[in-house]
Short mmCIF file of C-alpha atoms in Angstrom, two decimals:
data_model
loop_
_atom_site.label_atom_id
_atom_site.label_comp_id
_atom_site.label_asym_id
_atom_site.label_seq_id
_atom_site.Cartn_x
_atom_site.Cartn_y
_atom_site.Cartn_z
CA MET A 1 323.02 126.89 31.70
CA ALA A 2 322.33 128.44 28.44
CA ARG A 3 318.78 129.45 27.91
CA PRO A 4 316.98 127.63 25.29
CA VAL A 5 315.39 129.04 22.07
CA ILE A 6 311.63 128.41 22.49
CA VAL A 7 309.15 128.38 19.66
CA GLY A 8 305.43 127.98 19.90
CA VAL A 9 303.84 125.44 17.89
CA ASP A 10 300.10 124.86 16.93
CA ASP A 11 299.63 123.58 13.38
CA PRO A 12 302.80 121.93 11.83
CA GLU A 13 302.15 123.37 8.48
CA SER A 14 301.81 127.02 9.52
CA ALA A 15 304.42 126.68 12.11
CA GLY A 16 307.28 125.26 9.53
CA ALA A 17 308.91 128.88 8.92
CA ALA A 18 309.15 129.73 12.65
CA VAL A 19 310.40 126.23 13.58
CA ASP A 20 313.15 126.30 10.74
CA TRP A 21 314.23 129.72 11.89
CA ALA A 22 314.21 128.89 15.49
CA ALA A 23 316.17 125.77 14.51
CA ASP A 24 318.85 127.60 12.58
CA GLU A 25 319.00 130.14 15.75
CA ALA A 26 319.39 127.43 18.14
CA ARG A 27 322.13 125.88 16.23
CA SER A 28 324.24 129.05 15.71
CA ARG A 29 323.97 129.87 19.36
CA GLY A 30 324.66 126.45 20.61
CA MET A 31 321.49 126.18 22.57
CA ARG A 32 318.71 123.70 22.84
CA LEU A 33 315.49 124.27 20.90
CA HIS A 34 312.43 123.80 22.92
CA LEU A 35 308.99 123.57 21.03
CA VAL A 36 305.75 124.32 23.04
CA HIS A 37 302.23 123.91 22.18
CA ALA A 38 299.78 125.85 24.54
CA TRP A 39 296.08 125.23 24.67
CA LEU A 40 293.22 125.90 27.14
CA TRP A 41 290.04 123.89 27.22
CA GLU A 42 286.80 125.56 27.34
CA PRO A 43 285.00 126.42 30.74
CA ASP A 44 282.40 123.76 29.99
CA GLN A 45 285.02 121.00 29.52
CA ALA A 46 286.85 118.96 32.05
CA PRO A 47 290.55 118.15 31.61
CA GLU A 48 289.77 114.43 31.67
CA SER A 49 287.10 114.68 28.86
CA LEU A 50 287.25 113.07 25.57
CA ASP A 51 287.59 116.34 23.87
CA ALA A 52 290.41 117.70 26.05
CA ARG A 53 292.30 114.29 25.47
CA ALA A 54 291.72 114.80 21.90
CA ALA A 55 293.07 118.35 21.85
CA ARG A 56 296.08 117.37 23.80
CA HIS A 57 296.87 114.43 21.54
CA LYS A 58 296.69 116.85 18.52
CA GLY A 59 299.19 119.13 20.23
CA GLU A 60 301.56 116.18 20.83
CA GLU A 61 301.38 115.02 17.38
CA ALA A 62 302.12 118.58 16.17
CA LEU A 63 305.08 118.80 18.28
CA ARG A 64 306.26 115.33 17.23
CA VAL A 65 306.10 116.42 13.52
CA VAL A 66 307.95 119.55 14.07
CA ALA A 67 310.49 118.20 16.30
CA GLU A 68 311.35 115.66 13.38
CA ARG A 69 311.48 118.61 11.03
CA ALA A 70 314.21 120.45 13.33
CA ALA A 71 316.17 117.33 13.86
CA ALA A 72 316.35 116.65 10.06
CA ARG A 73 317.18 120.20 9.27
CA HIS A 74 320.09 120.10 11.99
CA PRO A 75 321.29 116.63 13.00
CA GLY A 76 322.56 116.65 16.51
CA LEU A 77 320.58 119.68 17.59
CA GLU A 78 319.28 119.05 21.02
CA VAL A 79 315.30 119.43 20.62
CA SER A 80 312.89 119.22 23.41
CA SER A 81 309.18 119.81 23.47
CA GLY A 82 306.00 119.97 25.75
CA VAL A 83 302.24 120.76 25.83
CA VAL A 84 301.41 123.54 28.30
CA ASP A 85 298.00 123.71 29.96
CA ALA A 86 297.42 127.42 29.62
CA SER A 87 296.40 130.01 27.15
CA PRO A 88 299.08 130.84 24.41
CA ARG A 89 299.37 134.39 25.71
CA GLU A 90 299.97 133.32 29.43
CA ALA A 91 302.13 130.45 28.49
CA LEU A 92 304.56 132.33 26.05
CA VAL A 93 304.96 135.23 28.18
CA ALA A 94 305.77 133.17 31.28
CA LEU A 95 308.13 130.97 29.45
CA SER A 96 310.12 133.83 27.98
CA ALA A 97 311.64 134.36 31.37
CA GLU A 98 313.49 131.01 30.72
CA ALA A 99 314.40 131.77 27.05
CA GLY A 100 317.26 133.12 25.30
CA VAL A 101 314.92 133.88 22.17
CA LEU A 102 311.36 133.38 21.94
CA VAL A 103 310.00 132.66 18.20
CA LEU A 104 306.47 133.15 16.99
CA GLY A 105 304.96 132.29 13.62
CA SER A 106 303.21 134.73 11.41
CA ARG A 107 299.73 133.85 12.60
CA GLY A 108 300.68 133.54 16.23
CA SER A 109 303.08 131.56 18.23
CA GLY A 110 303.73 129.25 15.34
CA GLY A 111 299.85 129.34 14.30
CA PHE A 112 297.85 130.73 16.98
CA GLN A 113 295.19 132.99 15.25
CA GLY A 114 295.55 136.78 15.00
CA LEU A 115 299.32 137.49 14.90
CA LEU A 116 299.95 140.83 13.08
CA VAL A 117 296.29 141.72 13.58
CA GLY A 118 295.09 140.18 16.93
CA SER A 119 295.87 140.59 20.64
CA THR A 120 297.88 137.55 21.49
CA SER A 121 300.98 138.19 19.36
CA LEU A 122 301.14 141.89 20.42
CA HIS A 123 300.61 140.91 23.96
CA VAL A 124 303.47 138.59 23.81
CA THR A 125 305.86 140.99 22.00
CA ALA A 126 304.91 143.84 24.46
CA HIS A 127 305.53 141.68 27.63
CA ALA A 128 308.07 138.96 26.87
CA ALA A 129 311.22 139.07 29.13
CA CYS A 130 313.54 138.05 26.24
CA PRO A 131 313.82 139.17 22.73
CA VAL A 132 310.88 138.01 20.41
CA VAL A 133 311.20 137.00 16.75
CA VAL A 134 308.23 137.08 14.53
CA VAL A 135 308.66 135.05 11.45
CA ARG A 136 306.24 135.18 8.63
CA ALA A 137 305.28 132.05 6.97
CA THR A 138 306.21 133.22 3.38
CA ALA A 139 308.97 135.76 2.67
CA ALA A 140 310.94 136.79 -0.41
CA GLU A 141 314.39 135.76 -0.62
CA ALA A 142 316.39 138.36 1.03
CA VAL A 143 319.60 139.53 -0.64
CA ASP A 144 321.02 142.07 2.18
CA GLY A 145 322.13 141.51 5.79
CA ILE A 146 320.60 142.70 9.09
CA ALA A 147 318.83 146.08 9.61
CA VAL A 148 318.54 147.63 13.22
CA GLY A 149 316.60 150.82 14.25
CA VAL A 150 318.64 152.96 16.55
CA GLU A 151 317.09 155.90 18.52
CA GLY A 152 319.79 158.34 18.96
CA ARG A 153 318.26 159.68 22.17
CA GLU A 154 317.43 156.23 23.90
CA PRO A 155 319.73 153.65 25.30
CA SER A 156 320.31 151.19 22.65
CA ASP A 157 323.05 148.76 24.01
CA ASP A 158 320.73 145.63 24.33
CA ILE A 159 319.42 146.31 20.74
CA LEU A 160 322.82 146.70 19.16
CA ALA A 161 324.20 143.73 21.06
CA PHE A 162 321.55 141.56 19.73
CA ALA A 163 321.92 142.85 16.29
CA PHE A 164 325.71 142.68 16.11
CA ASP A 165 325.60 139.11 17.64
CA SER A 166 323.03 138.09 15.03
CA ALA A 167 325.13 139.50 12.19
CA ARG A 168 328.39 137.99 13.50
CA ARG A 169 326.97 134.47 13.78
CA ARG A 170 325.39 134.58 10.26
CA GLY A 171 328.26 136.27 8.57
CA LEU A 172 326.13 139.09 7.50
CA PRO A 173 326.74 142.94 7.25
CA LEU A 174 324.76 145.28 9.55
CA ARG A 175 322.91 148.36 8.65
CA ALA A 176 322.26 150.71 11.50
CA ILE A 177 319.22 153.10 10.78
CA HIS A 178 318.57 156.25 12.48
CA ALA A 179 315.42 157.84 11.09
CA TRP A 180 314.75 161.46 11.97
CA SER A 181 312.22 164.29 10.97
CA TYR A 182 312.40 168.26 11.44
CA PRO A 183 310.87 169.60 14.49
CA LEU A 184 307.34 170.70 14.16
CA VAL A 185 306.62 174.31 13.68
CA LEU A 186 304.29 175.36 16.22
CA GLY A 187 302.34 178.09 14.01
CA PRO A 188 302.86 181.64 12.59
CA GLY A 189 305.54 183.47 14.20
CA HIS A 190 307.51 180.47 15.54
CA ALA A 191 310.33 180.35 12.91
CA LEU A 192 312.90 177.73 13.11
CA PRO A 193 316.14 178.74 14.60
CA PRO A 194 319.39 178.53 12.55
CA VAL A 195 320.26 175.07 14.09
CA TYR A 196 317.27 173.66 12.04
CA GLU A 197 318.90 174.64 8.71
CA SER A 198 319.10 171.44 6.61
CA GLY A 199 322.73 170.99 6.75
CA HIS A 200 323.05 171.49 10.69
CA VAL A 201 320.15 169.12 11.22
CA VAL A 202 321.71 166.35 8.95
CA ALA A 203 325.10 166.76 10.70
CA GLU A 204 323.62 166.62 14.08
CA GLU A 205 321.69 163.50 13.29
CA GLN A 206 324.70 161.82 11.88
CA ARG A 207 326.59 162.79 14.96
CA LEU A 208 324.01 161.23 17.21
CA LEU A 209 324.08 157.97 15.25
CA ALA A 210 327.85 157.98 15.29
CA GLU A 211 327.97 158.40 19.13
CA VAL A 212 325.51 155.59 19.76
CA MET A 213 327.59 153.42 17.48
CA ALA A 214 330.99 154.32 18.94
CA GLY A 215 332.87 151.18 20.10
CA TRP A 216 330.54 148.54 18.57
CA GLN A 217 332.95 148.08 15.46
CA GLU A 218 335.86 147.40 17.80
CA LYS A 219 333.66 144.71 19.71
CA TYR A 220 332.69 143.10 16.43
CA PRO A 221 335.43 143.64 14.06
CA ASP A 222 334.40 140.92 11.60
CA VAL A 223 330.89 142.68 11.10
CA PRO A 224 330.69 145.06 8.07
CA VAL A 225 328.60 148.05 9.31
CA GLU A 226 326.85 150.85 7.51
CA GLU A 227 325.57 153.78 9.51
CA ASP A 228 322.54 155.41 7.85
CA ALA A 229 320.82 158.51 9.28
CA VAL A 230 317.89 159.09 7.00
CA ARG A 231 315.16 161.78 6.89
CA ALA A 232 312.15 159.47 7.17
CA GLY A 233 309.39 157.84 9.37
CA PRO A 234 311.28 155.11 11.10
CA ALA A 235 308.51 152.51 10.80
CA ARG A 236 307.94 153.24 7.11
CA HIS A 237 311.65 153.04 6.27
CA LEU A 238 312.16 149.76 8.37
CA VAL A 239 309.46 148.12 6.71
CA ALA A 240 310.69 149.26 3.32
CA LEU A 241 314.05 147.85 4.27
CA SER A 242 312.50 144.51 5.31
CA LYS A 243 311.71 143.68 1.67
CA THR A 244 315.47 142.92 1.17
CA HIS A 245 316.99 142.36 4.45
CA GLN A 246 317.11 139.06 6.27
CA LEU A 247 316.25 140.42 9.70
CA VAL A 248 315.01 143.66 11.14
CA VAL A 249 315.89 144.37 14.77
CA VAL A 250 313.80 146.86 16.68
CA GLY A 251 313.61 147.96 20.51
CA ARG A 252 310.74 148.11 22.86
CA HIS A 253 310.55 151.68 23.64
CA GLY A 254 306.79 151.95 24.78
CA THR A 255 305.21 153.02 28.26
CA PRO A 256 303.52 150.59 30.43
CA GLU A 257 300.13 152.08 30.19
CA GLY A 258 297.69 150.25 27.97
CA PRO A 259 297.76 146.55 26.96
CA PHE A 260 300.15 146.88 24.01
CA SER A 261 301.77 150.32 24.75
CA ARG A 262 305.02 148.67 26.03
CA LEU A 263 305.83 147.55 22.40
CA GLY A 264 305.78 151.23 21.11
CA SER A 265 304.26 152.65 18.01
CA VAL A 266 307.20 152.06 15.65
CA SER A 267 307.81 148.27 16.80
CA GLN A 268 304.15 147.71 16.38
CA ALA A 269 304.02 149.00 12.92
CA VAL A 270 307.12 146.98 12.00
CA VAL A 271 305.83 143.70 13.36
CA HIS A 272 302.50 144.47 11.51
CA HIS A 273 303.98 145.04 8.27
CA ALA A 274 307.50 143.64 7.79
CA HIS A 275 308.26 141.31 5.14
CA CYS A 276 310.95 139.47 6.81
CA PRO A 277 311.62 138.12 10.48
CA VAL A 278 311.39 141.08 12.99
CA ALA A 279 313.25 140.84 16.54
CA VAL A 280 311.82 143.02 19.28
CA VAL A 281 314.37 143.44 22.06
CA PRO A 282 312.97 144.37 25.55
CA PRO A 283 314.63 146.97 27.68
CA PRO A 284 317.06 145.66 30.36
CA GLY A 285 315.57 144.66 33.45
CA PRO A 286 315.38 141.72 35.97
CA ARG A 287 313.60 138.55 34.62
CA PRO A 288 310.83 136.53 36.69
CA GLN A 289 312.30 133.52 38.35
CA ASN A 290 311.19 129.93 38.66
CA VAL A 291 308.30 130.15 35.91
CA HIS A 292 306.90 126.60 35.64
CA PHE A 293 303.78 124.98 34.43
CA GLY A 294 304.29 121.53 35.94
CA PRO A 295 305.51 118.26 34.36
CA ALA A 296 303.76 118.95 31.05
CA ASP A 297 305.93 121.64 30.10
CA ALA A 298 308.87 119.63 28.85
CA THR A 299 309.43 116.18 27.22
#
């Protein structure tokens, strides 16, 4: 069974852009769209209290509104929804094990406070089992296609597969970016060897990018590709490209230490500052199985 596109929803107004993007993605993939509202009552509340019932009703109403929005945008799209009795952080990371793509709005998972500046969104992008797409509530009309960041010395197959597939389904060109810089000079007396001459370095970085991209054009012959090895900071360059591109795709190359370190410094910077939607693709690995929150997680 195809994994659904899952989008987090809090307030219908702030969730609109994320829901629209997720609905478009679900339709192009031929997947179900699942809308989720996650909430957690305060410790001094009981689940059966009036306040808790009111909070749940508010979440259900938000889901109803955005479900109607998605259905109107794509008639015939299969849409499901559910309220999850858990914190947004816990719920979204757990549900990512069952998702094809997880979509978050620019203030959190469709409205949860703190995205781009807070801990919930960073935690989700750093720990999700599937690709996570962060969608800003407002963005300039992009004129270019999809940009993907390529690390020439790290595995990039999952990142490129996501980027190429996204470009193919949207009928867009793909720009593969490999940003590089000269090695640091350690100090006086540590002259750079001849291989660090400008022409040699440029040629080597272009060779690395071409090596990574080898074979992908044959897999996706309908996707126009531009390979771009640039001397620049990768985060700064990708953020600049996000002003004109419809999607930026990056990998999650961080290390397990620390709450957000799994995301990596480049991905964190791009998620924080990009002007267009950003897809963060996790490294390959097994997903958790049988993740459920009980009967409330789907309607």
